[in-house]
Coordinates of C-alpha atoms in Angstrom, one line a residue:
M1 CA 28.0 41.1 1.7
E2 CA 24.8 39.8 0.3
K3 CA 22.8 41.7 -2.2
T4 CA 19.4 41.4 -3.9
L5 CA 18.0 43.3 -6.8
N6 CA 14.2 43.7 -7.4
R7 CA 11.9 45.7 -9.6
I8 CA 9.2 47.7 -7.9
H9 CA 6.4 50.1 -8.8
P10 CA 5.5 52.9 -6.5
I11 CA 1.9 53.1 -5.4
S12 CA 1.7 56.8 -6.5
D13 CA 2.8 56.0 -10.1
P14 CA 2.2 52.3 -10.9
E15 CA 3.5 52.9 -14.5
A16 CA 6.9 54.0 -13.2
T17 CA 9.7 51.4 -12.7
Y18 CA 12.4 51.6 -10.1
F19 CA 15.2 49.2 -9.3
L20 CA 15.7 48.4 -5.6
Q21 CA 19.0 46.9 -4.3
V22 CA 19.3 45.8 -0.7
S23 CA 22.7 44.9 0.8
W24 CA 23.4 43.5 4.3
E25 CA 26.0 41.7 6.4
K26 CA 25.2 38.3 7.8
D27 CA 21.5 39.1 8.6
L28 CA 19.0 41.7 7.6
G29 CA 18.3 42.4 11.3
T30 CA 21.8 43.8 11.8
G31 CA 21.1 46.6 9.4
F32 CA 21.0 47.1 5.6
V33 CA 21.8 49.5 2.8
I34 CA 19.2 50.5 0.2
M35 CA 20.1 51.6 -3.4
L36 CA 17.2 53.0 -5.5
S37 CA 17.4 54.0 -9.1
D38 CA 15.0 54.9 -12.0
A39 CA 17.8 54.2 -14.6
Q40 CA 18.6 57.9 -14.7
C41 CA 19.2 58.9 -11.1
A42 CA 20.2 56.9 -8.1
W43 CA 19.7 57.4 -4.3
T44 CA 21.1 55.5 -1.4
G45 CA 20.4 55.3 2.4
T46 CA 21.2 53.1 5.4
V47 CA 19.0 51.5 8.1
S48 CA 20.9 50.7 11.3
E49 CA 20.2 47.9 13.8
A50 CA 19.0 50.4 16.3
E51 CA 16.5 51.9 13.9
I52 CA 15.1 48.4 13.2
S53 CA 14.7 47.8 17.0
R54 CA 13.0 51.2 17.4
E55 CA 10.6 50.6 14.5
A56 CA 9.7 47.2 16.0
A57 CA 9.1 48.8 19.4
D58 CA 7.0 51.6 18.0
M59 CA 4.8 49.0 16.2
E60 CA 4.7 46.9 19.3
M61 CA 5.8 43.9 17.3
D62 CA 8.3 41.2 18.1
R63 CA 11.7 42.1 16.6
E64 CA 12.2 38.7 14.9
K65 CA 8.7 39.0 13.3
Y66 CA 9.4 42.5 12.2
V67 CA 12.7 41.5 10.5
E68 CA 10.8 38.7 8.8
E69 CA 8.3 41.3 7.5
L70 CA 11.2 43.4 6.2
K71 CA 12.6 40.3 4.3
N72 CA 9.2 39.7 2.7
A73 CA 8.9 43.3 1.7
L74 CA 12.4 44.2 0.5
I75 CA 14.0 40.9 -0.6
L76 CA 11.3 38.7 -2.0
G77 CA 10.2 41.3 -4.5
E78 CA 7.7 40.0 -7.1
E79 CA 7.0 36.9 -5.0
S80 CA 5.2 39.1 -2.5
A81 CA 3.7 41.5 -5.0
G82 CA 0.3 42.8 -3.9
K83 CA 1.1 42.2 -0.2
Y84 CA 3.3 45.2 0.1
N85 CA 3.2 48.8 -1.2
F86 CA 6.1 51.2 -1.9
A87 CA 5.9 55.0 -1.8
I88 CA 8.5 57.2 -3.4
S89 CA 8.5 61.0 -3.3
R90 CA 11.4 63.1 -4.7
G91 CA 12.7 66.4 -3.5
E92 CA 13.7 69.4 -5.5
E93 CA 16.2 68.7 -8.2
N94 CA 16.1 65.0 -7.1
T95 CA 18.7 65.7 -4.4
E96 CA 16.8 63.5 -2.0
C97 CA 14.1 60.9 -2.1
H98 CA 11.7 59.8 0.6
F99 CA 11.2 56.0 0.5
S100 CA 8.6 54.1 2.6
Y101 CA 7.3 50.5 2.5
E102 CA 3.9 49.3 3.9
K103 CA 2.1 46.0 4.3
N104 CA -1.4 45.5 2.9
L105 CA -4.2 44.0 5.0
K106 CA -7.8 43.4 4.0
D107 CA -9.0 47.0 4.4
V108 CA -6.0 48.9 5.7
S109 CA -2.3 49.0 5.4
F110 CA 0.4 49.9 8.0
R111 CA 3.8 51.3 7.5
L112 CA 6.8 49.0 8.1
G113 CA 9.4 51.7 7.7
S114 CA 10.7 54.7 5.9
L115 CA 13.9 56.6 5.3
K116 CA 15.4 59.5 3.4
L117 CA 17.7 58.5 0.5
Q118 CA 20.4 60.8 -0.7
K119 CA 21.3 61.3 -4.3
V120 CA 24.4 59.5 -5.6
S121 CA 26.9 61.9 -7.2
R122 CA 27.7 59.5 -10.0
P123 CA 24.6 57.6 -10.8
V124 CA 26.2 56.1 -14.0
E125 CA 28.4 54.0 -11.8
V126 CA 25.4 52.8 -9.8
I127 CA 23.5 52.0 -13.0
K128 CA 26.5 50.1 -14.4
E129 CA 26.7 48.1 -11.1
L130 CA 23.0 47.3 -11.3
I131 CA 23.3 46.2 -15.0
G132 CA 26.4 44.1 -14.2
R133 CA 24.5 42.5 -11.3
C134 CA 21.6 41.7 -13.6
L135 CA 24.0 40.1 -16.2
D136 CA 25.7 38.1 -13.5
R137 CA 22.4 36.9 -12.2
L138 CA 21.3 36.1 -15.8
G139 CA 24.5 34.1 -16.3
R140 CA 23.9 32.1 -13.1
L141 CA 20.4 31.4 -14.2
Q142 CA 21.5 30.3 -17.6
A143 CA 24.1 28.0 -16.1
E144 CA 21.6 26.6 -13.7
N145 CA 19.1 26.2 -16.6
E146 CA 21.7 24.2 -18.6
H147 CA 22.4 22.1 -15.6
L148 CA 18.8 21.4 -15.1
Q149 CA 18.3 20.6 -18.8
K150 CA 21.2 18.0 -18.6
E151 CA 19.8 16.6 -15.4
N152 CA 16.4 16.5 -17.1
E153 CA 17.8 14.6 -20.1
R154 CA 19.6 12.2 -17.8
L155 CA 16.4 11.6 -15.8
F156 CA 14.5 11.1 -19.1
N157 CA 17.0 8.5 -20.3
D158 CA 16.9 6.8 -16.9
C159 CA 13.1 6.9 -17.1
S160 CA 13.2 5.3 -20.6
D161 CA 15.6 2.6 -19.4
M162 CA 13.3 1.9 -16.4
E163 CA 10.3 1.7 -18.7
K164 CA 12.1 -0.9 -20.9
R165 CA 13.1 -2.9 -17.8
L166 CA 9.6 -2.6 -16.5
E167 CA 8.2 -3.9 -19.8
K168 CA 10.5 -6.9 -19.6
C169 CA 9.5 -7.5 -16.0
V170 CA 5.8 -7.4 -17.1
E171 CA 6.5 -9.9 -19.9
A172 CA 8.4 -12.2 -17.5
K173 CA 5.6 -11.9 -15.0
E174 CA 2.9 -12.7 -17.6
E175 CA 4.9 -15.7 -18.8
L176 CA 5.4 -16.9 -15.2
E177 CA 1.7 -16.5 -14.5
A178 CA 0.8 -18.5 -17.7
D179 CA 3.2 -21.3 -16.7
L180 CA 1.9 -21.4 -13.2
Y181 CA -1.7 -21.4 -14.4
N182 CA -1.0 -24.3 -16.7
R183 CA 0.7 -26.2 -13.9
F184 CA -2.3 -25.4 -11.7
I185 CA -4.7 -26.8 -14.3
L186 CA -2.8 -30.1 -14.4
V187 CA -2.7 -30.4 -10.6
L188 CA -6.4 -29.5 -10.4
N189 CA -7.3 -32.1 -13.0
E190 CA -5.3 -34.7 -11.1
K191 CA -7.1 -33.7 -7.8
K192 CA -10.5 -33.9 -9.5
A193 CA -9.7 -37.4 -10.9
K194 CA -8.6 -38.5 -7.4
I195 CA -11.7 -37.1 -5.9
R196 CA -13.9 -38.9 -8.4
N197 CA -12.1 -42.2 -7.7
L198 CA -12.5 -41.6 -3.9
Q199 CA -16.2 -40.8 -4.4
K200 CA -16.6 -44.0 -6.5
L201 CA -14.9 -46.1 -3.8
L202 CA -17.0 -44.4 -1.1
N203 CA -20.3 -45.2 -3.0
E204 CA -19.2 -48.8 -3.5
A205 CA -18.4 -49.1 0.2
K206 CA -21.8 -47.6 1.1
E207 CA -23.5 -50.1 -1.2
S208 CA -21.6 -53.0 0.3
A209 CA -22.4 -51.7 3.8
A210 CA -26.1 -51.5 2.8
D211 CA -26.1 -55.1 1.3
A212 CA -24.4 -56.6 4.4
P213 CA -27.4 -56.4 6.8
C214 CA -29.6 -58.1 4.1
T215 CA -27.0 -60.9 3.8
R216 CA -26.8 -61.4 7.6
D217 CA -30.6 -61.4 7.8
S218 CA -30.9 -64.1 5.1
I219 CA -28.2 -66.2 6.7
A220 CA -29.9 -65.9 10.1
T221 CA -33.3 -66.8 8.5
V222 CA -31.8 -70.0 6.9
Q223 CA -30.1 -71.0 10.1
T224 CA -33.4 -70.5 12.0
A225 CA -35.3 -72.6 9.5
T226 CA -32.7 -75.3 9.7
E227 CA -32.9 -75.4 13.5
R228 CA -36.7 -75.5 13.3
E229 CA -36.5 -78.4 10.8
K230 CA -34.1 -80.2 13.1
E231 CA -36.4 -79.6 16.1
Y232 CA -39.4 -80.7 14.0
D233 CA -37.7 -83.9 12.9
G234 CA -36.7 -84.7 16.5
S235 CA -40.1 -84.1 17.8
T236 CA -41.6 -86.2 15.0
D237 CA -39.4 -89.1 15.8
E238 CA -40.2 -89.0 19.5
E239 CA -43.9 -88.8 18.7
S240 CA -43.7 -91.7 16.4
E241 CA -41.7 -93.7 18.9
N242 CA -44.2 -92.9 21.6
L243 CA -47.1 -93.8 19.4
T244 CA -45.5 -97.1 18.4
Q245 CA -44.6 -98.0 22.0
S246 CA -48.1 -97.2 23.2
S247 CA -49.7 -99.5 20.5
L248 CA -47.4 -102.4 21.3
P249 CA -47.8 -104.9 24.2
A250 CA -45.8 -104.3 27.4
G251 CA -43.2 -106.9 26.6
W252 CA -42.6 -105.7 23.1
R253 CA -42.4 -102.0 24.4
D254 CA -39.5 -102.9 26.6
S255 CA -37.6 -104.6 23.8
G256 CA -38.6 -101.7 21.5
D257 CA -37.1 -99.2 24.0
Q258 CA -33.9 -101.1 24.1
L259 CA -33.8 -101.2 20.3
H260 CA -34.5 -97.5 20.1
K261 CA -31.7 -96.7 22.5
A262 CA -29.3 -98.8 20.6
L263 CA -30.3 -97.0 17.3
R264 CA -29.8 -93.6 18.9
S265 CA -26.4 -94.5 20.4
S266 CA -25.4 -95.8 17.0
R267 CA -26.4 -92.5 15.5
E268 CA -24.5 -90.5 18.0
R269 CA -21.4 -92.7 18.0
P270 CA -19.0 -91.7 15.2
P271 CA -18.2 -94.4 12.6
Q272 CA -15.2 -96.5 13.3
A273 CA -12.7 -97.5 10.8
D274 CA -12.8 -101.1 9.5
L275 CA -9.7 -102.7 10.6
T276 CA -10.4 -106.0 8.9
K277 CA -7.9 -106.8 6.2
Q278 CA -9.3 -107.2 2.8
P279 CA -8.2 -110.3 0.9

């Protein structure tokens, strides 16, 4: 059987403190037992599964949703403080107690359920049980707290180790970046030197290409002048020959023509080697 213990304050007397214990088997929707005490007296009552279904039908609410509302009101306790109200009214000589629980909305509240609790004949035993349950809960919380503290210390140590490792990684990263930067500077300087050399060669090639047309033009000019001189010399020789032939008698012109042809043939014929043996 599962049990929860919470501290509540009735809406009729907010200064008063009551201890509410709820016990159930498997699920709250199958029914539960309520134990209420003010540390002097104790009352108990039972809510059956049929009563839960009847309350849900009267409120025209889905049964699962109604059971969820009961959990929020009776089990969560201080976690749902302000959302739910509790009303407690005692009978004569505290023989019975009327207990009801409501949900607060913006302007109104509606009752989730109510029941009559009967006085326990030996409230001391109930109070002892409640105190024992509180001590057990306190012990579990202390053990859980110690476990969490140890876990926190372990995580803190792990975090410190990770920070040290991270610092080493950062240092290694900075060293690697510096080394790569230095290597990059060397490579960059080499590339710049190669680019300068290539630019120099390119400029020289452009200058050579610009000088080449001038050289070709000058060579063509010289060749043209030489050809013109040759043509001029040839024309001058012919003119001089024609002038000489025209001034000579007819007989001399014929002999002069023969002599001129002989001279021209001697000019055009390549020189022959002298085969005569020298003494």
